[in-house]
Amino acid sequence: MLFCSASFMGFFALLLLVYWSIPWRRARVWLLLAASFYFYASWNKWLAIIICISTLVDYLLALGMEHSTVSWRRKLLLCLSLFANLGLLCYFKYANFFLLSLDEALIASGSPTWFRTLRVLLPIGISFYTFEAINYMVDVYRRRMPAERNLGDFMLFILFFPHLVAGPIVRARDFLPQIKRPKHCDWVRLHLGLQYFLMGLFKKLAIADRMALFADPVFDHPLDFRTPAAWIAMFAYALQVYCDFSGYTDMAIGTAHMLGYKLAENFNMPYLAANIAEFWNRWHISLSSWLRDYLFIPLGGSRGGERKTCRNLLITMTLCGLWHGAAWTYVGFGAIQGLMLITQRIFHRWCKGQPRL
C-alpha cells in the first residue's frame, strides 16, 4: 500500500478512527503493531514473518548484552546481531548484484561460468529497518540506552508503518520513549499531521510524477533527443528525485503526527546548500547522521590526520552509494560524492590559510 493510493487512505482513516476511540495505551500499541504487520504483509506475508523473526532475535540479543558484564560476551552478541542483520540485507538486496558482477568478470576473462541469479523478492524498506536495528544494538552495547524489555514496544519501533517504506531512519532512543508516553487526541496536532501529509502528497503527485514525464523518455532513449532536451530531463529528474523522496517522508511524518508520534525531519532545502558538505547535512538527514555516527566515526572519523580522514570519507560515501542501490552506478555515485567531499574539505582548509582581503 503506497501512501498515495486509495487503499492506504481507507486503511489509515479506519485505523485513525479506531486508534483514538480506544482509551487504553497498551491496546493502542498492539493495534498499531497489528496494523503495521498488516501493512507490510499486504506486500508479502512471508517477508513480514521474516522481519518479525529478525526483530525477536535482536530483542533477545539486546537483553543478553544488558545482563552480561563480560566484555567478550557482549561483543559476541553484538557481532551476532550485526551478522544477522547485515546478512539479511546482503542476501535480499545484494546477492544477485555480487553474483552477476562475478559472472561478468569471469566472462570478461574468458573463464567458464556457472553462476545464476537467485529468485529473491526484495523486502520493502529492508535498508531502513536494518539500520534501525543496528543503531539500537550498538547503542545498547555502548550503554547509551538500556535494552527494551517490552517485546511489543520494541517490535513497534521496528515495524511502525509510517517510516517503514522510505524512512526517515528512526533512532531507538528517540522513538521508544514516545511509545510509553501518554497520548491524547489533539486537534492541533491532527491538523499539523494532515498538513504534512497533504504537502507530501502534492510533492509526489503534482511535481514528482509530472517531472517523470519529462525525464523518463530521455533517460530511456537518450540518443533520440537533442542536447536541450537532455538538460531539461536532467533538471526534471533532480526535481523528481527530491519531491518523490521528500514527499514520502512528509507523508510519513504527517501520519506519525496524527497517531501521536514525532519523526525527525529528513530534508532541509538541500538544493540551496552552499557546498557539497552542507548538501549532505540537508539531504536525507537521518541517513547522513546515521552514517556519521555508526560508520564514519567508528572508522576513525577526523582523528588520525588528514589522509585517514579522507580515506574514511571515501569509504563512508562509497558504501552510502551502495546502500542506495545494488548496481555499480550507485557505487560510482557514492565514490564521486566522497571525492567531492574530500576536495571541498581540502579547498576549505586551503582557504582558511589565505589572507583575508
Tab-separated table of C-alpha atoms in Angstrom:
chain	number	residue	atom	x	y	z
A	1	MET	CA	0.000	0.000	0.000
A	2	LEU	CA	1.650	3.180	-1.201
A	3	PHE	CA	0.904	6.322	0.821
A	4	CYS	CA	-0.674	7.986	-2.208
A	5	SER	CA	-3.016	5.069	-3.005
A	6	ALA	CA	-6.733	4.862	-2.269
A	7	SER	CA	-6.230	1.587	-0.367
A	8	PHE	CA	-3.860	3.294	2.077
A	9	MET	CA	-6.246	6.227	2.555
A	10	GLY	CA	-9.028	3.841	3.550
A	11	PHE	CA	-6.706	1.768	5.735
A	12	PHE	CA	-5.348	4.804	7.582
A	13	ALA	CA	-8.740	6.503	8.027
A	14	LEU	CA	-10.158	3.365	9.659
A	15	LEU	CA	-7.043	2.911	11.805
A	16	LEU	CA	-7.120	6.535	12.961
A	17	LEU	CA	-10.779	6.294	13.950
A	18	VAL	CA	-10.312	3.077	15.963
A	19	TYR	CA	-6.969	4.227	17.417
A	20	TRP	CA	-8.327	7.367	19.073
A	21	SER	CA	-11.519	5.578	20.142
A	22	ILE	CA	-9.506	3.227	22.364
A	23	PRO	CA	-8.778	4.739	25.799
A	24	TRP	CA	-6.048	2.256	26.847
A	25	ARG	CA	-2.416	2.976	25.952
A	26	ARG	CA	-1.314	-0.657	25.682
A	27	ALA	CA	-4.270	-1.505	23.462
A	28	ARG	CA	-3.236	1.332	21.117
A	29	VAL	CA	0.306	-0.048	20.959
A	30	TRP	CA	-0.923	-3.507	19.999
A	31	LEU	CA	-3.355	-2.020	17.482
A	32	LEU	CA	-0.508	-0.106	15.834
A	33	LEU	CA	1.628	-3.236	15.853
A	34	ALA	CA	-1.135	-5.275	14.201
A	35	ALA	CA	-1.765	-2.511	11.652
A	36	SER	CA	1.954	-2.288	10.866
A	37	PHE	CA	2.184	-6.041	10.350
A	38	TYR	CA	-0.869	-5.952	8.080
A	39	PHE	CA	0.608	-3.020	6.159
A	40	TYR	CA	3.804	-4.957	5.490
A	41	ALA	CA	2.064	-8.309	4.939
A	42	SER	CA	-0.074	-6.719	2.223
A	43	TRP	CA	3.149	-6.719	0.186
A	44	ASN	CA	4.264	-10.234	1.174
A	45	LYS	CA	3.269	-12.141	4.289
A	46	TRP	CA	6.418	-14.304	4.348
A	47	LEU	CA	8.663	-11.262	4.318
A	48	ALA	CA	6.623	-9.811	7.184
A	49	ILE	CA	7.252	-13.002	9.161
A	50	ILE	CA	10.995	-12.761	8.427
A	51	ILE	CA	11.046	-9.208	9.828
A	52	CYS	CA	9.266	-10.360	12.976
A	53	ILE	CA	11.739	-13.217	13.493
A	54	SER	CA	14.695	-10.876	12.932
A	55	THR	CA	13.204	-8.399	15.409
A	56	LEU	CA	12.730	-11.137	18.016
A	57	VAL	CA	16.363	-12.207	17.623
A	58	ASP	CA	17.589	-8.620	18.132
A	59	TYR	CA	15.311	-8.249	21.168
A	60	LEU	CA	16.800	-11.350	22.824
A	61	LEU	CA	20.401	-10.482	21.932
A	62	ALA	CA	19.994	-6.958	23.348
A	63	LEU	CA	18.650	-8.365	26.609
A	64	GLY	CA	21.635	-10.702	26.701
A	65	MET	CA	24.002	-7.747	26.314
A	66	GLU	CA	22.143	-5.823	29.005
A	67	HIS	CA	22.514	-8.636	31.555
A	68	SER	CA	26.083	-9.531	30.675
A	69	THR	CA	29.067	-7.861	32.334
A	70	VAL	CA	31.702	-9.863	30.449
A	71	SER	CA	33.225	-7.759	27.669
A	72	TRP	CA	33.888	-10.561	25.172
A	73	ARG	CA	30.368	-11.943	25.576
A	74	ARG	CA	28.818	-8.537	24.911
A	75	LYS	CA	30.976	-8.167	21.777
A	76	LEU	CA	29.980	-11.643	20.638
A	77	LEU	CA	26.257	-10.867	20.998
A	78	LEU	CA	26.711	-7.580	19.119
A	79	CYS	CA	28.605	-9.345	16.319
A	80	LEU	CA	25.869	-11.972	16.067
A	81	SER	CA	23.252	-9.245	15.666
A	82	LEU	CA	25.323	-7.341	13.085
A	83	PHE	CA	25.980	-10.555	11.171
A	84	ALA	CA	22.275	-11.465	11.162
A	85	ASN	CA	21.046	-8.005	10.114
A	86	LEU	CA	23.716	-7.338	7.506
A	87	GLY	CA	23.421	-10.932	6.285
A	88	LEU	CA	19.710	-10.460	5.593
A	89	LEU	CA	20.403	-7.146	3.863
A	90	CYS	CA	23.182	-8.605	1.702
A	91	TYR	CA	21.162	-11.678	0.758
A	92	PHE	CA	17.963	-9.914	-0.220
A	93	LYS	CA	19.441	-6.754	-1.720
A	94	TYR	CA	22.967	-7.572	-2.908
A	95	ALA	CA	23.240	-11.321	-3.577
A	96	ASN	CA	22.268	-11.069	-7.245
A	97	PHE	CA	24.412	-7.952	-7.687
A	98	PHE	CA	27.542	-9.764	-6.484
A	99	LEU	CA	26.721	-12.928	-8.445
A	100	LEU	CA	26.163	-11.001	-11.686
A	101	SER	CA	29.328	-8.957	-11.140
A	102	LEU	CA	31.383	-12.115	-10.593
A	103	ASP	CA	29.749	-13.734	-13.607
A	104	GLU	CA	30.587	-10.763	-15.828
A	105	ALA	CA	34.180	-10.700	-14.560
A	106	LEU	CA	34.622	-14.397	-15.396
A	107	ILE	CA	33.127	-13.891	-18.858
A	108	ALA	CA	35.472	-10.955	-19.494
A	109	SER	CA	38.472	-13.106	-18.525
A	110	GLY	CA	37.345	-15.931	-20.823
A	111	SER	CA	36.597	-18.367	-17.991
A	112	PRO	CA	33.504	-20.600	-17.926
A	113	THR	CA	30.754	-19.508	-15.553
A	114	TRP	CA	28.028	-21.314	-13.699
A	115	PHE	CA	26.573	-18.502	-11.548
A	116	ARG	CA	22.864	-17.890	-11.907
A	117	THR	CA	20.707	-15.196	-10.339
A	118	LEU	CA	18.615	-16.097	-7.324
A	119	ARG	CA	14.864	-15.722	-7.264
A	120	VAL	CA	14.810	-13.254	-4.384
A	121	LEU	CA	11.916	-10.932	-3.578
A	122	LEU	CA	13.331	-7.703	-2.146
A	123	PRO	CA	11.576	-6.745	1.115
A	124	ILE	CA	10.244	-3.188	1.151
A	125	GLY	CA	12.262	-0.884	3.377
A	126	ILE	CA	14.838	-3.513	4.369
A	127	SER	CA	17.623	-0.918	4.292
A	128	PHE	CA	15.723	1.295	6.735
A	129	TYR	CA	14.735	-1.237	9.386
A	130	THR	CA	18.147	-2.942	9.179
A	131	PHE	CA	19.867	0.352	10.018
A	132	GLU	CA	17.346	0.985	12.806
A	133	ALA	CA	18.062	-2.417	14.353
A	134	ILE	CA	21.816	-1.777	14.112
A	135	ASN	CA	21.607	1.639	15.785
A	136	TYR	CA	19.606	0.081	18.631
A	137	MET	CA	22.044	-2.790	19.154
A	138	VAL	CA	25.117	-0.536	19.020
A	139	ASP	CA	23.572	1.957	21.464
A	140	VAL	CA	22.739	-0.859	23.895
A	141	TYR	CA	26.286	-2.197	23.549
A	142	ARG	CA	27.744	1.267	24.236
A	143	ARG	CA	25.315	1.618	27.181
A	144	ARG	CA	23.835	4.790	25.706
A	145	MET	CA	20.401	3.306	26.381
A	146	PRO	CA	19.004	0.293	28.244
A	147	ALA	CA	17.689	-2.708	26.357
A	148	GLU	CA	13.934	-2.558	25.788
A	149	ARG	CA	12.232	-5.152	27.968
A	150	ASN	CA	8.770	-4.951	26.386
A	151	LEU	CA	8.703	-7.041	23.216
A	152	GLY	CA	5.626	-5.254	21.838
A	153	ASP	CA	7.255	-1.832	22.184
A	154	PHE	CA	10.444	-2.999	20.513
A	155	MET	CA	8.569	-4.600	17.621
A	156	LEU	CA	6.581	-1.391	17.124
A	157	PHE	CA	9.853	0.570	16.945
A	158	ILE	CA	10.999	-1.632	14.034
A	159	LEU	CA	7.630	-2.184	12.308
A	160	PHE	CA	5.983	1.244	12.760
A	161	PHE	CA	4.496	1.534	9.274
A	162	PRO	CA	4.869	5.307	8.564
A	163	HIS	CA	8.682	5.106	8.448
A	164	LEU	CA	8.911	1.546	7.132
A	165	VAL	CA	8.827	2.239	3.374
A	166	ALA	CA	11.019	5.310	2.828
A	167	GLY	CA	12.223	6.477	6.224
A	168	PRO	CA	13.273	8.562	7.955
A	169	ILE	CA	15.667	6.245	9.786
A	170	VAL	CA	14.487	6.330	13.403
A	171	ARG	CA	16.777	6.207	16.438
A	172	ALA	CA	15.625	3.841	19.183
A	173	ARG	CA	16.425	6.290	21.959
A	174	ASP	CA	14.158	8.859	20.293
A	175	PHE	CA	11.232	6.582	19.442
A	176	LEU	CA	10.936	4.076	22.306
A	177	PRO	CA	10.219	6.746	24.990
A	178	GLN	CA	7.370	8.061	22.802
A	179	ILE	CA	5.628	4.672	22.949
A	180	LYS	CA	5.413	4.849	26.741
A	181	ARG	CA	4.285	8.476	26.795
A	182	PRO	CA	0.510	9.018	27.358
A	183	LYS	CA	-1.231	10.343	24.253
A	184	HIS	CA	-4.413	12.338	23.815
A	185	CYS	CA	-6.329	13.251	20.696
A	186	ASP	CA	-5.102	16.757	19.868
A	187	TRP	CA	-6.853	18.591	17.023
A	188	VAL	CA	-3.892	20.941	16.573
A	189	ARG	CA	-1.547	18.007	16.086
A	190	LEU	CA	-4.010	16.216	13.819
A	191	HIS	CA	-4.181	19.360	11.706
A	192	LEU	CA	-0.368	19.576	11.614
A	193	GLY	CA	-0.132	15.939	10.552
A	194	LEU	CA	-2.724	16.458	7.826
A	195	GLN	CA	-0.778	19.477	6.534
A	196	TYR	CA	2.411	17.407	6.338
A	197	PHE	CA	0.564	14.599	4.572
A	198	LEU	CA	-1.084	16.886	2.001
A	199	MET	CA	2.208	18.680	1.350
A	200	GLY	CA	3.923	15.344	0.723
A	201	LEU	CA	1.044	14.174	-1.451
A	202	PHE	CA	1.327	17.343	-3.548
A	203	LYS	CA	5.090	16.868	-3.956
A	204	LYS	CA	4.592	13.278	-5.074
A	205	LEU	CA	1.589	13.576	-7.398
A	206	ALA	CA	1.742	17.152	-8.664
A	207	ILE	CA	5.515	17.565	-9.016
A	208	ALA	CA	7.450	14.272	-8.956
A	209	ASP	CA	5.055	12.323	-11.201
A	210	ARG	CA	4.810	15.266	-13.623
A	211	MET	CA	8.603	15.676	-13.791
A	212	ALA	CA	8.866	11.971	-14.634
A	213	LEU	CA	7.011	12.688	-17.891
A	214	PHE	CA	9.937	14.904	-18.945
A	215	ALA	CA	12.783	12.789	-17.539
A	216	ASP	CA	11.832	9.170	-18.251
A	217	PRO	CA	11.644	9.273	-22.075
A	218	VAL	CA	15.060	10.951	-22.338
A	219	PHE	CA	16.733	8.582	-19.870
A	220	ASP	CA	15.157	5.561	-21.564
A	221	HIS	CA	16.234	6.593	-25.099
A	222	PRO	CA	18.909	9.315	-24.786
A	223	LEU	CA	20.070	9.053	-28.413
A	224	ASP	CA	16.639	10.081	-29.674
A	225	PHE	CA	16.849	13.565	-28.125
A	226	ARG	CA	18.956	16.680	-28.643
A	227	THR	CA	21.065	18.488	-26.047
A	228	PRO	CA	18.361	20.946	-24.821
A	229	ALA	CA	16.015	18.023	-24.098
A	230	ALA	CA	18.794	16.265	-22.163
A	231	TRP	CA	19.328	19.365	-19.991
A	232	ILE	CA	15.600	19.673	-19.342
A	233	ALA	CA	15.457	15.965	-18.427
A	234	MET	CA	18.387	16.360	-16.037
A	235	PHE	CA	16.762	19.208	-14.107
A	236	ALA	CA	13.389	17.457	-14.213
A	237	TYR	CA	14.963	14.314	-12.763
A	238	ALA	CA	16.594	16.314	-9.963
A	239	LEU	CA	13.179	17.723	-9.028
A	240	GLN	CA	11.551	14.307	-9.408
A	241	VAL	CA	14.001	12.579	-7.050
A	242	TYR	CA	13.752	15.295	-4.414
A	243	CYS	CA	9.952	15.652	-4.475
A	244	ASP	CA	9.406	11.890	-4.624
A	245	PHE	CA	11.658	11.128	-1.658
A	246	SER	CA	10.873	14.176	0.466
A	247	GLY	CA	7.180	13.802	-0.396
A	248	TYR	CA	7.087	10.281	1.019
A	249	THR	CA	8.989	11.494	4.082
A	250	ASP	CA	6.480	14.302	4.636
A	251	MET	CA	3.602	11.835	4.376
A	252	ALA	CA	5.356	9.555	6.879
A	253	ILE	CA	5.892	12.430	9.323
A	254	GLY	CA	2.275	13.501	8.861
A	255	THR	CA	0.771	10.062	9.524
A	256	ALA	CA	3.023	9.667	12.582
A	257	HIS	CA	1.902	13.053	13.951
A	258	MET	CA	-1.757	12.083	13.561
A	259	LEU	CA	-1.019	8.961	15.636
A	260	GLY	CA	0.765	10.954	18.333
A	261	TYR	CA	4.369	10.215	17.315
A	262	LYS	CA	7.108	12.551	16.124
A	263	LEU	CA	9.580	11.521	13.416
A	264	ALA	CA	12.673	13.553	12.637
A	265	GLU	CA	12.825	15.967	9.711
A	266	ASN	CA	14.690	14.375	6.816
A	267	PHE	CA	15.153	17.197	4.285
A	268	ASN	CA	16.037	20.854	4.745
A	269	MET	CA	16.024	22.501	1.292
A	270	PRO	CA	19.175	20.637	0.160
A	271	TYR	CA	19.359	22.272	-3.279
A	272	LEU	CA	20.006	25.616	-1.553
A	273	ALA	CA	23.155	24.286	0.129
A	274	ALA	CA	26.317	26.368	-0.303
A	275	ASN	CA	28.601	23.354	-0.811
A	276	ILE	CA	28.592	19.559	-1.013
A	277	ALA	CA	29.208	19.090	2.723
A	278	GLU	CA	26.227	21.289	3.576
A	279	PHE	CA	24.166	19.451	0.962
A	280	TRP	CA	24.670	16.128	2.759
A	281	ASN	CA	23.731	17.816	6.040
A	282	ARG	CA	20.412	18.799	4.432
A	283	TRP	CA	19.664	15.766	2.219
A	284	HIS	CA	18.316	12.570	3.845
A	285	ILE	CA	19.447	13.891	7.214
A	286	SER	CA	18.612	10.677	9.092
A	287	LEU	CA	20.873	8.635	6.768
A	288	SER	CA	23.712	11.187	6.809
A	289	SER	CA	23.709	11.334	10.611
A	290	TRP	CA	23.486	7.512	10.839
A	291	LEU	CA	26.499	7.096	8.542
A	292	ARG	CA	28.396	9.669	10.577
A	293	ASP	CA	27.663	8.077	13.965
A	294	TYR	CA	27.804	4.380	13.073
A	295	LEU	CA	30.295	4.204	10.198
A	296	PHE	CA	32.454	7.324	9.740
A	297	ILE	CA	33.289	7.854	13.443
A	298	PRO	CA	33.925	4.121	14.175
A	299	LEU	CA	36.308	4.076	11.178
A	300	GLY	CA	38.274	6.835	12.895
A	301	GLY	CA	36.360	9.926	11.844
A	302	SER	CA	38.525	13.027	11.661
A	303	ARG	CA	41.086	11.569	14.052
A	304	GLY	CA	44.460	10.380	12.839
A	305	GLY	CA	45.373	13.030	10.302
A	306	GLU	CA	44.070	14.353	7.009
A	307	ARG	CA	44.905	11.280	4.946
A	308	LYS	CA	42.942	8.919	7.196
A	309	THR	CA	40.043	11.374	7.341
A	310	CYS	CA	39.869	11.440	3.522
A	311	ARG	CA	40.034	7.652	3.464
A	312	ASN	CA	37.169	7.383	5.952
A	313	LEU	CA	35.083	9.861	3.937
A	314	LEU	CA	35.646	7.907	0.729
A	315	ILE	CA	34.743	4.564	2.347
A	316	THR	CA	31.634	6.022	4.003
A	317	MET	CA	30.287	7.668	0.858
A	318	THR	CA	31.059	4.669	-1.361
A	319	LEU	CA	29.071	2.447	0.993
A	320	CYS	CA	26.374	5.152	1.060
A	321	GLY	CA	26.127	4.836	-2.721
A	322	LEU	CA	25.851	1.048	-2.472
A	323	TRP	CA	23.123	1.474	0.175
A	324	HIS	CA	21.070	3.459	-2.352
A	325	GLY	CA	21.061	0.651	-4.914
A	326	ALA	CA	22.652	-2.658	-5.898
A	327	ALA	CA	24.496	-1.516	-9.032
A	328	TRP	CA	27.964	-0.274	-9.929
A	329	THR	CA	26.461	3.044	-10.980
A	330	TYR	CA	25.419	3.618	-7.364
A	331	VAL	CA	28.884	2.620	-6.139
A	332	GLY	CA	30.363	5.126	-8.599
A	333	PHE	CA	27.894	7.762	-7.435
A	334	GLY	CA	28.948	7.254	-3.822
A	335	ALA	CA	32.653	7.343	-4.678
A	336	ILE	CA	32.182	10.588	-6.648
A	337	GLN	CA	30.345	12.135	-3.700
A	338	GLY	CA	33.201	11.076	-1.427
A	339	LEU	CA	35.797	12.636	-3.756
A	340	MET	CA	33.744	15.842	-3.895
A	341	LEU	CA	33.605	15.974	-0.083
A	342	ILE	CA	37.368	15.417	0.101
A	343	THR	CA	38.001	18.130	-2.493
A	344	GLN	CA	35.742	20.580	-0.660
A	345	ARG	CA	37.479	19.764	2.630
A	346	ILE	CA	40.961	20.339	1.186
A	347	PHE	CA	39.860	23.546	-0.538
A	348	HIS	CA	38.244	24.820	2.680
A	349	ARG	CA	41.456	24.156	4.589
A	350	TRP	CA	43.485	25.943	1.940
A	351	CYS	CA	41.151	28.966	2.036
A	352	LYS	CA	41.494	29.252	5.814
A	353	GLY	CA	45.231	29.688	5.397
A	354	GLN	CA	44.907	32.521	2.897
A	355	PRO	CA	44.974	36.198	3.956
A	356	ARG	CA	41.598	37.920	4.095
A	357	LEU	CA	41.103	40.840	1.701
